[in-house]
Short mmCIF file of C-alpha atoms in Angstrom, two decimals:
data_model
loop_
_atom_site.label_atom_id
_atom_site.label_comp_id
_atom_site.label_asym_id
_atom_site.label_seq_id
_atom_site.Cartn_x
_atom_site.Cartn_y
_atom_site.Cartn_z
CA MET W 1 131.73 114.59 162.84
CA LEU W 2 130.50 118.00 161.66
CA ALA W 3 133.52 118.26 159.40
CA TYR W 4 132.65 114.87 157.83
CA VAL W 5 129.03 115.89 157.25
CA SER W 6 130.08 119.22 155.74
CA LYS W 7 132.25 117.32 153.25
CA MET W 8 129.50 114.87 152.33
CA VAL W 9 126.73 117.45 151.69
CA PRO W 10 128.29 118.90 148.50
CA LEU W 11 128.93 115.36 147.22
CA LEU W 12 125.29 114.32 147.80
CA CYS W 13 124.06 117.49 146.07
CA LEU W 14 126.25 116.72 143.06
CA LEU W 15 124.89 113.15 142.86
CA LEU W 16 121.29 114.43 143.02
CA VAL W 17 121.98 116.93 140.22
CA MET W 18 123.55 114.21 138.07
CA GLN W 19 120.57 111.92 138.66
CA ALA W 20 118.16 114.70 137.69
CA CYS W 21 120.10 115.29 134.49
CA ASN W 22 119.98 111.60 133.65
CA THR W 23 116.21 111.56 134.22
CA ASP W 24 115.74 114.56 131.92
CA LYS W 25 117.74 112.87 129.14
CA THR W 26 115.59 109.75 129.33
CA GLU W 27 112.29 111.61 129.01
CA ALA W 28 113.27 114.30 126.51
CA PRO W 29 112.77 113.83 122.75
CA VAL W 30 115.78 112.65 120.78
CA LEU W 31 117.49 115.71 119.26
CA ASP W 32 120.14 113.94 117.17
CA THR W 33 119.61 115.13 113.59
CA GLU W 34 121.96 112.39 112.34
CA ILE W 35 119.56 109.63 113.37
CA ALA W 36 119.21 106.89 110.75
CA LYS W 37 116.40 107.32 108.22
CA GLU W 38 113.69 104.74 108.93
CA TYR W 39 110.89 105.84 106.59
CA GLU W 40 110.29 107.15 103.10
CA LEU W 41 107.47 109.62 102.44
CA ASP W 42 106.01 110.38 99.03
CA LEU W 43 103.24 112.62 97.70
CA TRP W 44 100.22 111.33 95.80
CA GLU W 45 96.95 112.66 94.39
CA THR W 46 94.12 110.18 93.93
CA LEU W 47 91.92 110.57 90.86
CA ASP W 48 88.73 108.61 91.46
CA ASN W 49 85.11 109.30 90.47
CA ASN W 50 85.92 112.88 89.42
CA THR W 51 87.26 113.55 92.92
CA ARG W 52 90.83 114.50 93.79
CA THR W 53 92.30 113.86 97.23
CA PHE W 54 95.83 114.45 98.47
CA GLN W 55 97.78 111.76 100.29
CA ILE W 56 101.15 111.26 101.88
CA ARG W 57 102.26 107.67 101.51
CA ALA W 58 104.79 106.26 103.96
CA ASN W 59 106.83 103.08 103.85
CA THR W 60 109.75 101.65 105.76
CA ILE W 61 113.14 101.76 104.08
CA GLN W 62 113.97 98.34 105.48
CA SER W 63 112.07 95.39 104.04
CA GLN W 64 109.91 93.15 106.23
CA ASP W 65 109.32 89.40 105.99
CA CYS W 66 105.61 89.74 105.08
CA LEU W 67 104.10 91.74 102.24
CA ASN W 68 101.29 93.11 104.41
CA TYR W 69 103.19 94.73 107.30
CA TYR W 70 101.71 98.14 108.06
CA ILE W 71 102.82 101.27 109.88
CA GLU W 72 100.76 102.39 112.85
CA SER W 73 99.90 105.98 111.94
CA SER W 74 97.44 108.81 112.44
CA ILE W 75 96.74 112.26 111.04
CA SER W 76 94.90 115.23 112.52
CA ARG W 77 94.04 118.70 111.30
CA LYS W 78 93.41 122.00 113.06
CA GLY W 79 92.64 124.81 110.66
CA SER W 80 95.59 125.16 108.30
CA SER W 81 97.84 122.81 110.30
CA PHE W 82 98.29 119.05 109.88
CA GLU W 83 100.01 116.68 112.31
CA ILE W 84 101.16 113.21 111.26
CA ASN W 85 102.24 110.53 113.74
CA LEU W 86 104.19 107.50 112.50
CA GLY W 87 104.70 104.52 114.80
CA LYS W 88 106.54 101.26 114.43
CA PRO W 89 105.80 98.62 111.76
CA GLN W 90 103.06 96.27 112.93
CA ILE W 91 102.97 92.50 112.43
CA PRO W 92 99.87 91.41 110.46
CA SER W 93 97.62 88.77 112.01
CA VAL W 94 98.01 86.66 108.87
CA CYS W 95 101.29 86.92 106.98
CA GLU W 96 101.08 87.43 103.22
CA ARG W 97 104.24 85.60 102.27
CA GLY W 98 106.97 87.60 100.60
CA ILE W 99 109.45 90.40 101.22
CA GLY W 100 108.21 93.99 101.19
CA THR W 101 108.14 97.23 103.10
CA ALA W 102 105.57 98.19 105.74
CA LYS W 103 103.21 100.86 104.41
CA SER W 104 100.72 103.48 105.51
CA THR W 105 98.53 105.93 103.56
CA LEU W 106 97.75 109.26 105.22
CA ASP W 107 94.77 110.91 103.53
CA LEU W 108 94.68 114.70 103.87
CA GLY W 109 91.49 114.90 101.80
CA THR W 110 90.54 117.59 99.31
CA ILE W 111 92.71 120.62 100.02
CA SER W 112 92.13 124.15 98.76
CA ASN W 113 94.97 126.22 97.33
CA GLY W 114 97.08 127.81 100.04
CA THR W 115 99.91 127.24 102.52
CA TYR W 116 99.61 124.71 105.34
CA ASN W 117 101.78 123.87 108.35
CA LEU W 118 102.82 120.23 108.55
CA THR W 119 104.34 118.45 111.56
CA ILE W 120 105.62 114.87 111.38
CA LYS W 121 106.28 112.96 114.61
CA LEU W 122 108.17 109.68 114.96
CA GLY W 123 107.86 108.49 118.55
CA GLN W 124 110.32 110.25 120.86
CA ILE W 125 112.28 111.84 118.00
CA VAL W 126 111.95 115.61 117.91
CA PRO W 127 109.13 116.54 115.48
CA SER W 128 109.96 117.68 111.95
CA THR W 129 108.06 120.76 110.83
CA GLY W 130 107.52 122.25 107.40
CA ARG W 131 105.09 123.76 104.92
CA LEU W 132 102.78 122.29 102.31
CA LEU W 133 102.10 124.64 99.39
CA VAL W 134 99.04 123.79 97.29
CA SER W 135 98.31 125.41 93.94
CA ASN W 136 96.39 124.57 90.78
CA GLY W 137 99.52 123.03 89.33
CA SER W 138 101.28 121.25 92.17
CA PHE W 139 101.71 120.16 95.77
CA TYR W 140 105.05 121.22 97.24
CA LEU W 141 106.29 119.92 100.60
CA SER W 142 109.14 121.83 102.24
CA ILE W 143 110.79 120.29 105.32
CA LEU W 144 114.28 121.68 105.84
CA ASN W 145 115.56 119.00 108.20
CA PRO W 146 113.50 115.77 108.10
CA ILE W 147 114.57 113.62 111.06
CA GLY W 148 114.13 109.85 110.82
CA PHE W 149 112.69 109.90 107.29
CA ARG W 150 113.40 111.06 103.77
CA ILE W 151 111.07 112.49 101.13
CA THR W 152 111.12 110.70 97.77
CA HIS W 153 109.52 113.57 95.81
CA ASN W 154 108.83 116.89 97.50
CA ASN W 155 107.10 118.33 94.41
CA LEU W 156 104.04 116.58 92.96
CA LEU W 157 102.69 118.06 89.73
CA ARG W 158 98.94 117.70 89.21
CA VAL W 159 97.64 115.82 86.20
CA PRO W 160 95.49 118.29 84.19
CA ASP W 161 91.86 117.45 83.50
CA ASN W 162 91.13 115.70 80.19
CA THR W 163 94.42 113.79 80.27
CA ILE W 164 94.70 110.11 79.37
CA TRP W 165 97.79 108.05 80.10
CA GLY W 166 98.91 104.44 80.17
CA TYR W 167 100.64 102.09 77.75
CA ILE W 168 100.33 99.49 75.04
CA GLY W 169 102.24 96.25 75.56
CA TYR W 170 103.03 94.17 72.52
CA ASP W 171 104.76 91.13 71.06
CA ALA W 172 107.86 91.78 68.99
CA ASN W 173 106.05 90.94 65.74
CA ALA W 174 103.18 93.38 66.49
CA LEU W 175 105.03 96.68 66.01
CA PRO W 176 102.97 97.56 62.88
CA VAL W 177 99.80 97.13 64.98
CA VAL W 178 101.22 99.45 67.64
CA THR W 179 102.08 102.07 65.04
CA GLN W 180 98.56 101.91 63.61
CA PHE W 181 97.03 102.19 67.08
CA PHE W 182 98.93 105.43 67.75
CA THR W 183 97.80 106.76 64.37
CA ASP W 184 94.17 105.96 65.16
CA LEU W 185 94.47 107.39 68.67
CA ALA W 186 95.89 110.64 67.24
CA GLY W 187 92.69 110.98 65.22
CA ILE W 188 90.56 111.40 68.35
CA SER W 189 93.04 112.97 70.80
CA GLN W 190 95.71 115.67 70.91
CA ILE W 191 99.35 116.02 71.87
CA ILE W 192 99.66 117.35 75.40
CA ASP W 193 102.59 119.55 76.42
CA LEU W 194 103.17 119.22 80.15
CA PRO W 195 105.96 120.56 82.38
CA LYS W 196 108.63 117.98 83.08
CA GLY W 197 108.47 116.37 86.50
CA TYR W 198 106.80 113.88 88.81
CA TYR W 199 103.02 113.46 88.52
CA GLY W 200 102.68 110.37 90.74
CA HIS W 201 100.80 108.35 88.15
CA PHE W 202 103.69 108.92 85.76
CA ASN W 203 106.99 110.75 85.59
CA LEU W 204 107.80 113.04 82.65
CA LEU W 205 111.56 113.06 82.25
CA GLU W 206 113.65 115.95 80.93
CA SER W 207 114.27 113.93 77.77
CA GLY W 208 110.51 113.89 77.16
CA ALA W 209 110.28 110.17 77.94
CA ILE W 210 107.28 108.98 79.97
CA GLU W 211 108.11 106.77 82.95
CA LEU W 212 105.37 104.63 84.50
CA GLY W 213 105.66 103.03 87.93
CA ASN W 214 106.26 99.28 88.05
CA ALA W 215 103.07 98.82 90.08
CA GLN W 216 101.02 100.30 87.23
CA VAL W 217 102.42 98.06 84.48
CA SER W 218 100.73 94.64 84.51
CA THR W 219 102.46 93.01 81.56
CA ASP W 220 105.91 91.54 80.99
CA ARG W 221 105.89 92.50 77.29
CA PRO W 222 107.73 95.51 75.89
CA ILE W 223 105.59 98.64 76.30
CA GLN W 224 105.16 102.04 74.73
CA PRO W 225 103.77 104.69 77.13
CA ILE W 226 100.77 106.81 76.15
CA LEU W 227 100.13 110.41 77.26
CA ARG W 228 97.51 112.47 75.41
CA ARG W 229 94.83 115.09 75.83
CA PHE W 230 91.37 113.65 75.20
CA GLN W 231 88.27 115.85 74.93
CA ALA W 232 86.21 113.89 72.38
CA ASN W 233 83.30 111.53 72.95
CA GLU W 234 84.40 108.90 75.47
CA LYS W 235 82.63 106.19 73.49
CA ASP W 236 85.03 106.82 70.58
CA LEU W 237 87.97 105.92 72.82
CA GLU W 238 86.20 102.87 74.22
CA LYS W 239 85.33 101.69 70.70
CA LEU W 240 88.92 102.13 69.48
CA ILE W 241 90.37 100.12 72.37
CA GLN W 242 87.73 97.42 72.08
CA THR W 243 88.41 97.04 68.33
CA TYR W 244 92.12 96.43 68.94
CA ARG W 245 91.42 94.02 71.77
CA GLU W 246 89.09 91.99 69.58
CA LYS W 247 91.37 91.95 66.54
CA HIS W 248 94.81 91.85 68.17
CA GLY W 249 94.18 90.71 71.72
CA GLN W 250 96.77 87.97 71.50
CA SER W 251 99.58 90.30 70.44
CA VAL W 252 98.82 93.64 72.14
CA PHE W 253 97.71 94.70 75.61
CA ILE W 254 96.22 98.18 76.15
CA ARG W 255 95.67 99.93 79.46
CA LEU W 256 94.63 103.59 79.80
CA ARG W 257 93.34 105.84 82.58
CA ASN W 258 91.81 109.30 82.68
CA THR W 259 91.63 112.04 85.30
CA ALA W 260 88.07 111.12 86.20
CA GLY W 261 89.39 107.83 87.58
CA LYS W 262 88.17 105.63 84.74
CA GLU W 263 90.29 102.73 83.48
CA TYR W 264 90.07 101.48 79.89
#
């Protein structure tokens, strides 16, 4: 009998150790760095009422069956450290019909120049840590190994003050009107030479072409982008746009913004 018990004790100890290991695996964060990417994160600077705030905008990579799905999320700050928590997509109480991604906007507020620690948590996945570098010219997010998400643009250039941008949409037979508008606009504004890159509100390509986001273009006509420095009397710009709208409103469509948050 004693011999039987002595044989069973090591076996029971082994089973207890295996059970403890299984329990630890269940409760520990997921460490697999090859986990599928579930979210996209992008950088954005709002320009409203002469106030600039920095945001990180998140969306699911996979589309949802309502346009107004949202991501349960939160953000907290302690000194120079930010922590972002992203949960699962949430079903809206009333479905806005259509196919789109779930979204969330994480507002970090007005941030002074400097270096900040940033931690991003996705449920039980091990947190991703990195640095946010803020300067007069850009926001730069460095995360060496983002787990469960990807970053669309890790460098956001800041739109300089006194910049106007937008587009003029036009009918095919209105090209002479478009040409004259650019001539008149040049009389009250200046060429602006900006570094190439992503500015959020527009993208300045290496070729020098100006790329506007689809969400910012509210016309199905051909468009010509506009990017200028404007330091003259604002009423001169308003008058110019109003004149073209009154005379050529059926054939051209003008939309401009400035860094104070005003839309023309």
